[in-house]
Structure formats: C-alpha cells, structure tokens
mmCIF file of C-alpha atoms in Angstrom:
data_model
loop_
_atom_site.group_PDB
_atom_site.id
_atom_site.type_symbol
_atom_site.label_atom_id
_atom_site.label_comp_id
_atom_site.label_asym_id
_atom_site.label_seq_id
_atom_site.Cartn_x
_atom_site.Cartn_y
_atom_site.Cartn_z
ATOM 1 C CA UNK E 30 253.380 13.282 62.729
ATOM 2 C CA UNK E 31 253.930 15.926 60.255
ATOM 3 C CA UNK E 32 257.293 14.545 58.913
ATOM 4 C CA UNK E 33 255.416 10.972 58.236
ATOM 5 C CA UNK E 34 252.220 12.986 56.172
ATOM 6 C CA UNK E 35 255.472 15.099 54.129
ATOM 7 C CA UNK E 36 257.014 11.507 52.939
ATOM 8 C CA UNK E 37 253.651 10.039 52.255
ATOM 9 C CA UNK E 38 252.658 11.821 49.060
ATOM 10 C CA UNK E 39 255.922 11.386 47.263
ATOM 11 C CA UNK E 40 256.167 7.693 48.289
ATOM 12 C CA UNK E 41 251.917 7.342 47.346
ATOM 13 C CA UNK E 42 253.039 9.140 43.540
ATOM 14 C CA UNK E 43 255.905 6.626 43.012
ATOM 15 C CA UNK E 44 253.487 3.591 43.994
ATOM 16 C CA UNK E 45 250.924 4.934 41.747
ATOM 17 C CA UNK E 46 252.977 5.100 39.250
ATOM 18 C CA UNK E 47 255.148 1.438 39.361
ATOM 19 C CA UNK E 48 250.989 0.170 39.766
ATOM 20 C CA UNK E 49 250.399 2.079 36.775
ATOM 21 C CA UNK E 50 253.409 0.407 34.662
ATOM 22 C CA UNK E 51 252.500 -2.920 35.639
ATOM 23 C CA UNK E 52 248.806 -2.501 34.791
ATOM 24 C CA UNK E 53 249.675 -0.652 31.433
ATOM 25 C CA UNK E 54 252.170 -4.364 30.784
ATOM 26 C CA UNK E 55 249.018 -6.395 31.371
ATOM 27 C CA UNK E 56 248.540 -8.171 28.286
ATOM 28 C CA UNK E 57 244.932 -9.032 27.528
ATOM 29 C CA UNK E 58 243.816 -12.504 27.123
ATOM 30 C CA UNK E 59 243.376 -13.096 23.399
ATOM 31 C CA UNK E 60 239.858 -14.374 24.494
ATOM 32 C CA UNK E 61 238.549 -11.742 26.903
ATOM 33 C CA UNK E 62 234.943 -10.513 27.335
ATOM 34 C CA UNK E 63 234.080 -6.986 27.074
ATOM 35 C CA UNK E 64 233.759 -6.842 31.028
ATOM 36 C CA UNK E 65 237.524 -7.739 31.523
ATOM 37 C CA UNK E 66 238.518 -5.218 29.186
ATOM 38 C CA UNK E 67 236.604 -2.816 30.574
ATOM 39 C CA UNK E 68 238.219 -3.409 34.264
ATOM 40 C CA UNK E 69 241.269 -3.202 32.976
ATOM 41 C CA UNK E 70 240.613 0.302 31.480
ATOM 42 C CA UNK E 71 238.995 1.363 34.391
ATOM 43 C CA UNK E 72 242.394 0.078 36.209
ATOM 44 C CA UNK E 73 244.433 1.931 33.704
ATOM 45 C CA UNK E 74 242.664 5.342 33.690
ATOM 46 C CA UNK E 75 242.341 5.516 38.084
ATOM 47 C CA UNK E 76 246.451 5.041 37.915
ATOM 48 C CA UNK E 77 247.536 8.224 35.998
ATOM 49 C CA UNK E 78 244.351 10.330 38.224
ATOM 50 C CA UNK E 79 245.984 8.735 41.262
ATOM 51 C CA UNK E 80 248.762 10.103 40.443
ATOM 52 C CA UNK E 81 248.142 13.348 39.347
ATOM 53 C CA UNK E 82 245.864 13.567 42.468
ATOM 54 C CA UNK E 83 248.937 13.382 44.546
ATOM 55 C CA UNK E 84 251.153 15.392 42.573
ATOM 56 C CA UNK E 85 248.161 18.257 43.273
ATOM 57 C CA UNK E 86 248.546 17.765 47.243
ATOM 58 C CA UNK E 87 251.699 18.026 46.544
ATOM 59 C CA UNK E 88 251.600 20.890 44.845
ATOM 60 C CA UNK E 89 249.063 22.273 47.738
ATOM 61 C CA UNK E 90 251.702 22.667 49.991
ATOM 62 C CA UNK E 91 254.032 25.174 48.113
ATOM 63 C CA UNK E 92 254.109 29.166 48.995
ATOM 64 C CA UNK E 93 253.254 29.480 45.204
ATOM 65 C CA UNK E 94 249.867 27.505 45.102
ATOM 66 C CA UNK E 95 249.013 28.775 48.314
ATOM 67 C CA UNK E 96 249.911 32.658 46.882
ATOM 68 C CA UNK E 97 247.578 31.618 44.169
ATOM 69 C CA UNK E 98 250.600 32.083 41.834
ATOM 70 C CA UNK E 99 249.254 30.024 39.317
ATOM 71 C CA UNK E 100 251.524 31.545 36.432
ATOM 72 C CA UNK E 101 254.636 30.994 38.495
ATOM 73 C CA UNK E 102 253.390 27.408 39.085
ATOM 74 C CA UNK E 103 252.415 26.504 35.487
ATOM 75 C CA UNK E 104 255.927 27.530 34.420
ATOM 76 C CA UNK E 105 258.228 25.814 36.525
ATOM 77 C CA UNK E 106 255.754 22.389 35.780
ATOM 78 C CA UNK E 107 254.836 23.346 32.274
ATOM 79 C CA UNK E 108 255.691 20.113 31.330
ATOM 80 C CA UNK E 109 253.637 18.446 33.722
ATOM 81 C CA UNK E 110 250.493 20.197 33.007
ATOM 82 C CA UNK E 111 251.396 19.964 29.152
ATOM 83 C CA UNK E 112 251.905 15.752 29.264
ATOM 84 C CA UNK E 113 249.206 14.723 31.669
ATOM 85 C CA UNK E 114 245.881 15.347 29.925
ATOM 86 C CA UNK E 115 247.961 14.162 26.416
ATOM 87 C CA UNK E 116 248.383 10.851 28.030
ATOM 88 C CA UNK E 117 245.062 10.569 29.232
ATOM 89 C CA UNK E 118 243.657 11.353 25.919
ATOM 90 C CA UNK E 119 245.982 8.989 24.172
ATOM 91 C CA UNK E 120 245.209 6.483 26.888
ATOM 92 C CA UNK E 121 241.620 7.022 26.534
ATOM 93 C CA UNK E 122 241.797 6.776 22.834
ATOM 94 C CA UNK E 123 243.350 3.572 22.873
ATOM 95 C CA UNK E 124 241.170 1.627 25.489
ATOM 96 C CA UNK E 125 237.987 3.106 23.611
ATOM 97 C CA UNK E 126 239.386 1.781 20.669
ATOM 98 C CA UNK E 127 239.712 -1.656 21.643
ATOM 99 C CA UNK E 128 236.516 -1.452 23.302
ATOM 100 C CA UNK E 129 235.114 -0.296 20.208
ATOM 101 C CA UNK E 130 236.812 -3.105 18.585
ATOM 102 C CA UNK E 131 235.843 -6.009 21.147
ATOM 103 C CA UNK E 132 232.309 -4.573 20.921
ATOM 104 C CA UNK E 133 232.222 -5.367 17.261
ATOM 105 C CA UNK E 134 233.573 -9.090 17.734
ATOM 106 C CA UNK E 135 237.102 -8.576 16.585
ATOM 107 C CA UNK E 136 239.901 -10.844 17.898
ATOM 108 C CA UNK E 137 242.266 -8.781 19.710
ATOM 109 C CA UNK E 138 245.181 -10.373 16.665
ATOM 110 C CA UNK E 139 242.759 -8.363 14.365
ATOM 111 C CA UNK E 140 242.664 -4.718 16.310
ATOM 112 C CA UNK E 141 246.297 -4.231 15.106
ATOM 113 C CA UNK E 142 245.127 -4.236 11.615
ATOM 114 C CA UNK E 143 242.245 -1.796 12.283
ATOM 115 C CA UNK E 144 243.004 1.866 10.944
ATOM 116 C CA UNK E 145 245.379 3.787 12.688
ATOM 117 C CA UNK E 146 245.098 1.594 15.660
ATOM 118 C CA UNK E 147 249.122 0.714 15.681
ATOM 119 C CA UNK E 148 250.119 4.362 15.261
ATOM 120 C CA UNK E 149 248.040 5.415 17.971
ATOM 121 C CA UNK E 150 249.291 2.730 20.448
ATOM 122 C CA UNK E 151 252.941 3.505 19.489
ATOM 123 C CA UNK E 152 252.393 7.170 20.131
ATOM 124 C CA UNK E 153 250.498 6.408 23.559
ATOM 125 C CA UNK E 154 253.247 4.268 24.359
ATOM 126 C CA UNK E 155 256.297 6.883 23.581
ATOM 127 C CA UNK E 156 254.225 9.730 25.558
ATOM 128 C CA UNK E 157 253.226 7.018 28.576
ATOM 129 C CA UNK E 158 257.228 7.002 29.057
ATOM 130 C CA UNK E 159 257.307 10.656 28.758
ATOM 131 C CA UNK E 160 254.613 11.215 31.398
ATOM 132 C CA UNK E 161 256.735 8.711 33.984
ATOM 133 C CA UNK E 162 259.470 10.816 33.031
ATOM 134 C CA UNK E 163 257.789 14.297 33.652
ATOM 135 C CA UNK E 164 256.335 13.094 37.350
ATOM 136 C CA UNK E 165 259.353 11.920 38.212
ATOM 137 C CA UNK E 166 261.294 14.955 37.171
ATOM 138 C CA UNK E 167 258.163 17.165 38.832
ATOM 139 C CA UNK E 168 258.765 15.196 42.109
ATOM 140 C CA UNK E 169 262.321 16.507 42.138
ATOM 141 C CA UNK E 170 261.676 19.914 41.362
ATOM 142 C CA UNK E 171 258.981 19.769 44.351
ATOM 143 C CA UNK E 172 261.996 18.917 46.504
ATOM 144 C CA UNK E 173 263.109 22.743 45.805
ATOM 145 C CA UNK E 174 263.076 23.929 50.009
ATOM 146 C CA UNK E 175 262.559 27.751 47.750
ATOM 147 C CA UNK E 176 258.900 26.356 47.189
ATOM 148 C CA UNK E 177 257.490 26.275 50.487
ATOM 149 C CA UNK E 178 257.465 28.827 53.476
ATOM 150 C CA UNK E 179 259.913 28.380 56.051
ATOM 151 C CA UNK E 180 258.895 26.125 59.154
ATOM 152 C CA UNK E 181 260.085 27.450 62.457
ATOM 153 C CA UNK E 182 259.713 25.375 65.474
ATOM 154 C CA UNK E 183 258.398 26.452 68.462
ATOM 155 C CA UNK E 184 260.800 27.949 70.936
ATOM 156 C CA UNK E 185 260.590 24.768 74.161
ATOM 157 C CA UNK E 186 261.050 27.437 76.787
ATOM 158 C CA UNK E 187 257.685 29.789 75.893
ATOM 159 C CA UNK E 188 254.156 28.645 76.465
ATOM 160 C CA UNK E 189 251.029 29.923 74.639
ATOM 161 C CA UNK E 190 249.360 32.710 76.257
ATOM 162 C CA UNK E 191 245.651 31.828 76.006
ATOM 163 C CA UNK E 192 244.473 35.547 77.713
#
C-alpha cells in the first residue's frame, strides 16, 4: 500500500545510516591484506550513497522537486547538499590513504605517523558526525506536510466514468 512505500524510505535512511556507523567503528585487523581493506572501503563508501540515494526519493516526492524548484529545495537542505560530498571526499581521502599506505607495506601502527594522516582522520571523523546530524535533521524537515501536494481520497460513493 501507499502508506507502507511512505514509511519505507525514512526507515531504509535510518538503517543505512546505524549500518554506516557500525561499519565506519570497524577497526581493521593490525594484519590485514590489501583485499580486506579494500572491502571495507567499498562497505564504507556504498553506506553514505545508500543513504543519500534515499534521502533523493525522498526528496522526489515533494511539490518543490517535482515544480523543479531546485533553488527553493537547495535552501531549505543547504546543509545537506553542503555536508554530503565533504564527507565523501574526506571519507575517500582517508580510505585512499590507508590504501596507499597498506600498498607500500606499512603497519597500520605506522599510518598514524604518516603526514597529515591524523589530522585528516580527526577532521573526517568531526564532519562524519556532522553528516549523521544533517540527515537526521533533513529527515525531519521532510516531515514538513507544506512540502508535498495535498492527497485527497477518493469520494466511496462516485465511480470512474470510463466513456
């Protein structure tokens, strides 16, 4: 039913996102191959697209997206559309690096040393907490009833003329 597909995104976006913390609190194995570290970036990166996949159905159903008010849109989620592709750079940034590093034979005690590799993982970390913060404050601001057009049901008494 209609009512079941309206809960499903919201529910689908806060899934993604508690699979997303607990992938991003996976520690690596101190001795990993390249492959693991690799799945577990892959893992990492298809959480926060999940996720913004979702929030884009969601945002599919308002009267604004649907208007092709994109300026209206992009201001009321500003935040949203500012974060996301931050945190998948940052993300990005820091899987490559230890990639990078792992590809080069470093123990994973070692990475931390490596230039700017702790300041980059402290920022990704501060702005991975801001992004959980933003889609959980754009999932509330999608429960707005102003952003959608008004469903009217069908009167029980009238049948559809077909001629």
């Amino acid at each position: 039913t209609v009512s079941e597909m309206d809960r499903f995104t919201p529910v689908a976006v806060c899934v993604t996102l508690a699979l997303d913390i607990g992938f991003n609190s996976i520690l690596e194995p101190k001795e990993s191959h390249v492959s693991i570290v690799i799945l577990l970036t892959c893992l990492q990166v298809a959480m926060p697209l999940c996720t913004q996949v979702f929030l884009l159905v969601l945002f599919m159903r308002t009267r604004l997206l649907q208007l092709g008010n994109f300026r209206d849109l992009y201001k009321r989620f500003r935040p949203l559309f500012i974060i996301s592709p931050l945190h998948m750079a940052l993300l990005l940034a820091v899987r490559g690096y230890r990639i990078e590093a792992l590809a080069k034979d470093t123990p994973w005690i070692l990475t931390w040393d490596l230039n700017g590799f702790l300041a980059l993982y402290v920022v990704h970390k501060l702005v991975t907490v801001l992004f959980y913060f933003v889609c959980y404050q754009t999932l509330l601001g999608l429960g707005d009833p102003d952003l959608y057009f008004e469903r009217t049901a069908p009167d029980a008494d009238s049948f559809p003329e077909f001629a």
